[in-house]
PDB file of C-alpha atoms in Angstrom:
ATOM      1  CA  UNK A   1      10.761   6.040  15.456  1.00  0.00           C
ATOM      2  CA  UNK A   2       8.495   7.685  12.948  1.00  0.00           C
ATOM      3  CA  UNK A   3       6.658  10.807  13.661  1.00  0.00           C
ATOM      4  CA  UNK A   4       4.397  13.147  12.115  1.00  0.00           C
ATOM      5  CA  UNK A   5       4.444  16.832  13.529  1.00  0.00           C
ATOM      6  CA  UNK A   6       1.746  18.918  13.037  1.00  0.00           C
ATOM      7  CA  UNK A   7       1.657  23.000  12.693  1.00  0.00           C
ATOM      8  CA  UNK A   8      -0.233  26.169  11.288  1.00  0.00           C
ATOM      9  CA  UNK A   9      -3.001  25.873  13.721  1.00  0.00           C
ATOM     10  CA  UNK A  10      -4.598  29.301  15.615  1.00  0.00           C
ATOM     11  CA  UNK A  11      -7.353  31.307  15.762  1.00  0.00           C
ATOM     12  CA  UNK A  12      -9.127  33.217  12.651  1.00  0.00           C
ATOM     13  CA  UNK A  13     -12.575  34.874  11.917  1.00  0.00           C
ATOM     14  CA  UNK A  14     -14.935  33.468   9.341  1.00  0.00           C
ATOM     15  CA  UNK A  15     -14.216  33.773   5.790  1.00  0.00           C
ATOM     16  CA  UNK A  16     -10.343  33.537   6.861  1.00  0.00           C
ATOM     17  CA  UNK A  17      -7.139  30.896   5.831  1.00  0.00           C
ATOM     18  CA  UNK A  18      -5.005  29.225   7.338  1.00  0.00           C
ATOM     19  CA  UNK A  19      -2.099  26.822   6.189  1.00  0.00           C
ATOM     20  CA  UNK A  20      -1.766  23.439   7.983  1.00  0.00           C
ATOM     21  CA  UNK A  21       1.486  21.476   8.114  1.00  0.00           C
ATOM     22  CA  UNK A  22       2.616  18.401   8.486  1.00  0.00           C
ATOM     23  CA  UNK A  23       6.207  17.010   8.651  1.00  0.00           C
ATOM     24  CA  UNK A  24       7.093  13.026   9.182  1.00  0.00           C
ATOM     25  CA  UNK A  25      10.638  12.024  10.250  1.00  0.00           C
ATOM     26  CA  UNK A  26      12.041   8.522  10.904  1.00  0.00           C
ATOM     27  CA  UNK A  27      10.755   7.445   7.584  1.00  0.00           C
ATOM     28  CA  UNK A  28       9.998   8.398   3.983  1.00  0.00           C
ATOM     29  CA  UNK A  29       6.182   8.432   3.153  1.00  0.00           C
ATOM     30  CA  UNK A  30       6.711   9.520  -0.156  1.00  0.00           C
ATOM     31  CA  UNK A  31       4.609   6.184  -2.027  1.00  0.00           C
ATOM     32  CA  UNK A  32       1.949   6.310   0.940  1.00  0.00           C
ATOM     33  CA  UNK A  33      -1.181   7.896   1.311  1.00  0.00           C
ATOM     34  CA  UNK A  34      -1.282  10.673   3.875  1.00  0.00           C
ATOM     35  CA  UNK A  35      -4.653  12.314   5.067  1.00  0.00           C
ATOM     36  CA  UNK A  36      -5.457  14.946   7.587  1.00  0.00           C
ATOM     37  CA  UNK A  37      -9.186  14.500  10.051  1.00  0.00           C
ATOM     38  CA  UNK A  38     -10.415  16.525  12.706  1.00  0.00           C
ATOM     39  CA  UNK A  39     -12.067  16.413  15.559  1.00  0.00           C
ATOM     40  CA  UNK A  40     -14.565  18.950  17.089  1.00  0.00           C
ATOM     41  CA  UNK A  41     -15.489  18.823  21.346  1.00  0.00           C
ATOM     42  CA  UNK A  42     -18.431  15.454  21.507  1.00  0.00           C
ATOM     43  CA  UNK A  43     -17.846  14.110  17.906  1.00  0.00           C
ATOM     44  CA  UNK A  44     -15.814  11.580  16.582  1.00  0.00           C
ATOM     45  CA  UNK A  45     -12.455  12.263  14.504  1.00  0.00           C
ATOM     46  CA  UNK A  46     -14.143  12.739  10.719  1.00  0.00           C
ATOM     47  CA  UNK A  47     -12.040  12.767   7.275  1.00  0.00           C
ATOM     48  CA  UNK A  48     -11.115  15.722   6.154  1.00  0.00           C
ATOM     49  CA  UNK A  49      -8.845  15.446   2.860  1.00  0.00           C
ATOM     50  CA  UNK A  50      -6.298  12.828   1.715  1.00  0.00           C
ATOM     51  CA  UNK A  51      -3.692  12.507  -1.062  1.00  0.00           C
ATOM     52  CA  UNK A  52      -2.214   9.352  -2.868  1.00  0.00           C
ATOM     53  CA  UNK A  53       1.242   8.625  -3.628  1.00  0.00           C
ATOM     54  CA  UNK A  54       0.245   9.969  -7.480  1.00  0.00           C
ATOM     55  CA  UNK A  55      -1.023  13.008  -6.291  1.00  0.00           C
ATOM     56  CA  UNK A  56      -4.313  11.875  -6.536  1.00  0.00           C
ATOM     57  CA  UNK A  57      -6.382  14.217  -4.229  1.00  0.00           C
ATOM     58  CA  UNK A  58      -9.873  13.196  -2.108  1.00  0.00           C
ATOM     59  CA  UNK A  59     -12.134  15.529   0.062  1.00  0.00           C
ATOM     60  CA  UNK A  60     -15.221  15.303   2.099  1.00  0.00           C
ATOM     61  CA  UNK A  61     -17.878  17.337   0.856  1.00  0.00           C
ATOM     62  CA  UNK A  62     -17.902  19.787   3.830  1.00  0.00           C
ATOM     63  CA  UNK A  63     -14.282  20.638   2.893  1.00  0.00           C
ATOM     64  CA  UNK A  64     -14.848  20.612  -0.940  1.00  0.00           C
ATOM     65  CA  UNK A  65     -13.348  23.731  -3.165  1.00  0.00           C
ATOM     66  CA  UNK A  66     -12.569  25.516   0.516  1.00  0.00           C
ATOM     67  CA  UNK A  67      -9.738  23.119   1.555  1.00  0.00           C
ATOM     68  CA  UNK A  68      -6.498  21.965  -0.295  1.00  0.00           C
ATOM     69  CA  UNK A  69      -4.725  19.078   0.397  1.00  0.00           C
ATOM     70  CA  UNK A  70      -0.921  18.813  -1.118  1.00  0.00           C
ATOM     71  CA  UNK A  71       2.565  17.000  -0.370  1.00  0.00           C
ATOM     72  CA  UNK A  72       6.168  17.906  -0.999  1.00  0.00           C
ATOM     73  CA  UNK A  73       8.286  14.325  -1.023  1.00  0.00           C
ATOM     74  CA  UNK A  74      11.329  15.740  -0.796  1.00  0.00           C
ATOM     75  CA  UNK A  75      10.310  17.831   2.239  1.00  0.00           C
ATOM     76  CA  UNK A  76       8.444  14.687   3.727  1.00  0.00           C
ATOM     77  CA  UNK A  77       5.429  17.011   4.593  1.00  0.00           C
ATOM     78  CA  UNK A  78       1.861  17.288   3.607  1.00  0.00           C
ATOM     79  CA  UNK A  79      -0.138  20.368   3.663  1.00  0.00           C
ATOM     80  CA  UNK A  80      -3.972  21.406   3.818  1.00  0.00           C
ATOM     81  CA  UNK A  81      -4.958  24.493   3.047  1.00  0.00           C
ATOM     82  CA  UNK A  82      -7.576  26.457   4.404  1.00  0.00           C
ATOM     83  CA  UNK A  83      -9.607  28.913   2.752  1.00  0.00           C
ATOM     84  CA  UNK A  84     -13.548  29.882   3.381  1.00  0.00           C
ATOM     85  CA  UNK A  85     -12.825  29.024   6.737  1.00  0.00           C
ATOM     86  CA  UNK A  86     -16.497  28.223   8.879  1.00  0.00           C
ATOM     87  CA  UNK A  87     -17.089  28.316  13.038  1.00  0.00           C
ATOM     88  CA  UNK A  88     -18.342  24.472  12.665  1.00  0.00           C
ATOM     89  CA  UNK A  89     -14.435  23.938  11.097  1.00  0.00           C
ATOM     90  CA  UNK A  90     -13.175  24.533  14.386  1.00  0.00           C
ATOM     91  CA  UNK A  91     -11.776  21.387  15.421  1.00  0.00           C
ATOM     92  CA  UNK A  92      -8.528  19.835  15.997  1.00  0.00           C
ATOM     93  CA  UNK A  93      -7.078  18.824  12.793  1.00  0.00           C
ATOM     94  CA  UNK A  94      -5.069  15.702  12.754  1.00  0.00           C
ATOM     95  CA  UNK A  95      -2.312  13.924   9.969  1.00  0.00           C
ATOM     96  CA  UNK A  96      -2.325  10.592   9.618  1.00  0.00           C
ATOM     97  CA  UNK A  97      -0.276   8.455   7.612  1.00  0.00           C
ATOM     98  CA  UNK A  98      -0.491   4.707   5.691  1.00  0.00           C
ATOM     99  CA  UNK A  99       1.854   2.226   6.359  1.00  0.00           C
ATOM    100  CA  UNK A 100       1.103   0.280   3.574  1.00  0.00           C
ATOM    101  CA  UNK A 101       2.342   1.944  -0.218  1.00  0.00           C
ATOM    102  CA  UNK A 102       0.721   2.571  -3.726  1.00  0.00           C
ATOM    103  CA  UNK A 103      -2.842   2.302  -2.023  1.00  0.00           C
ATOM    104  CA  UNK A 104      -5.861   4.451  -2.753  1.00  0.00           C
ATOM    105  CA  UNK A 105      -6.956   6.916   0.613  1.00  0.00           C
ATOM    106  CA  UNK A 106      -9.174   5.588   2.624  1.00  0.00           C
ATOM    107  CA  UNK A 107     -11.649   7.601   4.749  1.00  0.00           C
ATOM    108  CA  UNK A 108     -11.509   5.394   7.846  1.00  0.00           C
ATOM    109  CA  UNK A 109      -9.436   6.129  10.415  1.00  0.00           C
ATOM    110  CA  UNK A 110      -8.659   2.657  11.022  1.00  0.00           C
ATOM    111  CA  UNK A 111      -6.818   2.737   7.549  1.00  0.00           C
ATOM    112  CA  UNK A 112      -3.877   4.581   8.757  1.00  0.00           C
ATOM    113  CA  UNK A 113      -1.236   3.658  10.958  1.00  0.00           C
ATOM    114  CA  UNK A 114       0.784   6.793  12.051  1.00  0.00           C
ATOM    115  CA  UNK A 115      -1.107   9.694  13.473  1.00  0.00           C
ATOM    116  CA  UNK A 116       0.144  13.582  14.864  1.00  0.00           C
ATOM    117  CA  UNK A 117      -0.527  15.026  17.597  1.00  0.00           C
ATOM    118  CA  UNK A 118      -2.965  17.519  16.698  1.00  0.00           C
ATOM    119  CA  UNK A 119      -3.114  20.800  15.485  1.00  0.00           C
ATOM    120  CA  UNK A 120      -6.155  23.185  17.147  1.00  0.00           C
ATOM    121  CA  UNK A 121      -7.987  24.948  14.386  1.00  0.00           C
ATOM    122  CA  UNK A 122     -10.972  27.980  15.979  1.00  0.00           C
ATOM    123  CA  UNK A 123     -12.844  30.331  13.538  1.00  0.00           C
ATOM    124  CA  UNK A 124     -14.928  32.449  15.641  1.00  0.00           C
ATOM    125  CA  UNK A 125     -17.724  34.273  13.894  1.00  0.00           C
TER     126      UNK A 125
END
């Protein structure tokens, strides 16, 4: 059974870091893409960053030279960091993982098959 288990989450003031996890067990995603969204209270679940099976590395503007995105194969995890952090980041930040292999990120949700649980991310101000 393949899961993806997310951590780093808490709370931390504006301008702040953080350092999001995420491990996957039951299978190796090391040719897939893997992606982290997030979801703030009313919205819908948006894209946050994702990363290719060469490394390749996508963001959405709002994230853009705050955020990292990076993966360590032999660990099976995918991290995001946080830097710059901003109240309207507060959301719960999800991983999400393709099933299919040697594809480009998408920015859909509907493109990936395995998702975590959730990891809650506040920045007060």
């Amino acid at each position: 059974q393949v899961q993806l288990v997310e951590s780093g989450g808490g709370l931390v003031q504006a301008g702040g870091s953080l350092r999001l996890s995420c491990t996957a067990s039951g299978r190796t995603f090391s040719r897939n893409a893997m992606a982290w969204f997030r979801q703030a209270p009313g919205k819908e679940r948006e894209f946050v960053a994702a990363i290719s099976w060469k490394v390749s590395t996508y963001y959405a503007d709002s994230v853009n030279g705050r955020f990292t995105i990076s993966r360590d194969n032999a660990k099976n995890t995918v991290y995001l960091q946080l830097n710059g952090l901003k109240p309207e980041d507060t959301a719960v930040y999800y991983c999400a993982a393709d099933d299919s292999i040697l594809t480009i990120p998408g920015r859909a949700t509907f493109e990936y098959d395995y998702w975590g649980q959730g990891t809650q991310v506040t920045v007060s101000s």
